Amino acid sequence: MNSTYKNILILTGAGISAESGLSTFRSSNGLWNNHRVEDVASIEGFECNPALVHDFYNELKIEVAKAKPNAAHLAITKLQQEYPGQVSIATQNVDTLHEKAGNQNVYHIHGQINQAVCLNCGQVMETWGDVDTETTCPHCHIMGMMKPNIVFFGENLLCMDKVEELLRRCDLFISIGTSGVVYPAAGFVQTAKYYGADTIEFTLETTANNFLFDKHIYGKAGETFPPFVDELIKKAKKEA
Ligand code: OAD
C-alpha cells in the first residue's frame, strides 16, 4: 500500500454510527428498530402505509437529533484537516453525524433524515419536525405528497455523478461499517479497485465483498479508525 494518497474516498454505513447509539440495519434479529426493512424502506411499503413510514422516520429523527458523533466521525475531521490530500465521504447513512463532527465533502447517497421531498413538484425541504400525510409542500402547496427524502429500495441513489467521479479518481478507498449487501454502494469497492485504488475496510465481521479489499481491520470503528488516521498523517508528514 502507498503512504501518501492524493484522493481518499470513504464509504460509510450504519456501523460507523453504531457507537453513537444508532441501530444498524442487519443486526441478528433482521429488524431495523423493530420493523422489517422492506416495510419502512421501500416504495411499496410507503405506498401501502405512508402514515406508518412517516411515523417511523419521525421517531428516528428524534433519535438522530440527540445522537452525537463518535471517535470515528471525529477522526475523519482530523484526516480532512491534517492530511495533505483530498478526503471525501459517500455515506449510506441518513443520519447527520458526519456533519455534526465537522466532516466536509459529504455525499448522502441514501438521502437524509432531516429532509422530505415533494412527490408532486420535487422540492426538497429541510426539517427536524414531524412530516406526515397532511404536510403541505412549501413550494407547490399541495398537501399529502411529502415523502421522507430517504432513497427507498427501487429508487435511484443521490449525488451519483459526483460519487462516480470520486470513485474513478480515488487512490485510496476506505469502507467503514457497511455489510456490502446493498447495491449499488456495495459495488463501489470494485469500481475503485478497477481504477487502481488501494482498498481497505473497517468492520466488525466479515462482509459480503470481503475479497475485494486489500486489507481488513476488524473491531469497533471508534477504536480502530483513529489510530489508522494518526498513522496515515504521520507517514505523510515524514514523506513531505
Ligand atoms: P448494515 O446493518 O447492513 O451493516 C452494518 C455493518 O457495520 C456490518 O457489517 C457490521 O459488522 C458493521 N459494524 C457494526 N458495528 C460496527 C462498529 N462499531 N464498527 C465498525 N463496523 C461495525 O448497514 P449498511 O451496510 O449501512 O438503506 O446498510 C446498507 C443500507 O441498507 C442502508 O443504507 C439502508 C439499508 O437498507 C437505506 O435506508 C436506503
CSV table of C-alpha atoms in Angstrom, one decimal, residues 21-127:
chain,number,residue,atom,x,y,z
A,21,GLY,CA,-26.2,4.6,19.7
A,22,LEU,CA,-28.0,4.3,16.3
A,23,SER,CA,-29.1,0.8,15.2
A,24,THR,CA,-27.5,-0.9,12.2
A,25,PHE,CA,-29.9,-2.5,9.7
A,26,ARG,CA,-28.9,-6.1,9.7
A,27,SER,CA,-28.5,-7.0,13.3
A,28,SER,CA,-29.1,-10.6,14.2
A,29,ASN,CA,-32.9,-10.3,14.5
A,30,GLY,CA,-33.2,-8.9,11.0
A,31,LEU,CA,-35.2,-6.0,12.1
A,32,TRP,CA,-34.5,-2.3,11.9
A,33,ASN,CA,-35.8,-0.6,15.1
A,34,ASN,CA,-38.4,-3.4,15.3
A,35,HIS,CA,-39.6,-3.0,11.7
A,36,ARG,CA,-38.9,-5.1,8.6
A,37,VAL,CA,-36.6,-3.0,6.3
A,38,GLU,CA,-39.0,-3.7,3.4
A,39,ASP,CA,-41.9,-2.2,5.2
A,40,VAL,CA,-40.2,1.1,6.0
A,41,ALA,CA,-37.6,1.5,3.3
A,42,SER,CA,-39.4,0.5,0.1
A,43,ILE,CA,-41.6,2.4,-2.3
A,44,GLU,CA,-44.2,-0.4,-2.0
A,45,GLY,CA,-44.1,-0.1,1.8
A,46,PHE,CA,-44.6,3.7,1.5
A,47,GLU,CA,-47.5,3.4,-0.9
A,48,CYS,CA,-49.1,0.7,1.2
A,49,ASN,CA,-48.9,2.6,4.5
A,50,PRO,CA,-47.5,6.1,4.3
A,51,ALA,CA,-48.6,7.0,7.8
A,52,LEU,CA,-46.6,4.2,9.3
A,53,VAL,CA,-43.5,5.1,7.3
A,54,HIS,CA,-43.8,8.8,8.3
A,55,ASP,CA,-44.2,7.8,12.0
A,56,PHE,CA,-41.1,5.6,11.7
A,57,TYR,CA,-38.9,8.3,10.3
A,58,ASN,CA,-40.3,11.0,12.6
A,59,GLU,CA,-39.3,8.7,15.6
A,60,LEU,CA,-35.9,8.0,14.1
A,61,LYS,CA,-35.4,11.8,13.5
A,62,ILE,CA,-35.7,12.4,17.3
A,63,GLU,CA,-33.1,9.7,18.0
A,64,VAL,CA,-30.7,11.1,15.3
A,65,ALA,CA,-31.2,14.7,16.6
A,66,LYS,CA,-30.0,13.5,20.0
A,67,ALA,CA,-27.1,11.4,18.8
A,68,LYS,CA,-23.5,12.6,19.0
A,69,PRO,CA,-20.7,11.8,16.6
A,70,ASN,CA,-18.2,9.3,17.9
A,71,ALA,CA,-14.4,8.9,17.6
A,72,ALA,CA,-14.6,7.5,14.1
A,73,HIS,CA,-16.5,10.5,12.7
A,74,LEU,CA,-14.1,12.9,14.5
A,75,ALA,CA,-11.1,11.0,13.1
A,76,ILE,CA,-12.4,11.8,9.6
A,77,THR,CA,-12.4,15.5,10.5
A,78,LYS,CA,-8.8,15.2,11.7
A,79,LEU,CA,-7.9,13.4,8.4
A,80,GLN,CA,-9.6,16.2,6.4
A,81,GLN,CA,-7.8,18.9,8.4
A,82,GLU,CA,-4.3,17.4,8.6
A,83,TYR,CA,-3.8,15.1,5.6
A,84,PRO,CA,-2.2,16.7,2.5
A,85,GLY,CA,-4.8,15.2,0.1
A,86,GLN,CA,-8.4,15.4,-0.7
A,87,VAL,CA,-10.8,13.4,1.5
A,88,SER,CA,-14.4,12.9,0.5
A,89,ILE,CA,-17.2,10.8,2.1
A,90,ALA,CA,-20.0,8.9,0.4
A,91,THR,CA,-22.4,7.9,3.1
A,92,GLN,CA,-25.3,5.4,3.1
A,93,ASN,CA,-26.4,6.8,6.4
A,94,VAL,CA,-29.4,9.1,6.6
A,95,ASP,CA,-28.2,10.5,10.0
A,96,THR,CA,-26.2,13.7,10.1
A,97,LEU,CA,-23.3,12.7,12.3
A,98,HIS,CA,-20.7,13.4,9.7
A,99,GLU,CA,-21.9,17.0,9.5
A,100,LYS,CA,-22.1,17.2,13.3
A,101,ALA,CA,-18.5,16.1,13.5
A,102,GLY,CA,-17.5,18.8,11.1
A,103,ASN,CA,-16.8,16.5,8.2
A,104,GLN,CA,-16.7,18.2,4.8
A,105,ASN,CA,-17.4,16.9,1.2
A,106,VAL,CA,-20.2,14.6,2.5
A,107,TYR,CA,-22.4,13.0,-0.2
A,108,HIS,CA,-25.6,11.4,1.2
A,109,ILE,CA,-26.3,8.8,-1.4
A,110,HIS,CA,-29.3,7.3,0.5
A,111,GLY,CA,-30.8,10.7,1.5
A,112,GLN,CA,-31.1,12.5,4.8
A,113,ILE,CA,-33.5,12.0,7.7
A,114,ASN,CA,-33.9,15.8,8.2
A,115,GLN,CA,-35.3,16.3,4.6
A,116,ALA,CA,-38.6,15.5,2.9
A,117,VAL,CA,-39.2,15.6,-0.9
A,118,CYS,CA,-42.5,16.5,-2.6
A,119,LEU,CA,-43.7,13.8,-4.9
A,120,ASN,CA,-45.7,16.4,-6.8
A,121,CYS,CA,-43.0,19.1,-7.6
A,122,GLY,CA,-39.7,17.5,-6.5
A,123,GLN,CA,-38.9,20.3,-4.0
A,124,VAL,CA,-36.7,19.1,-1.1
A,125,MET,CA,-37.5,20.7,2.3
A,126,GLU,CA,-35.3,20.6,5.4
A,127,THR,CA,-37.0,20.0,8.7
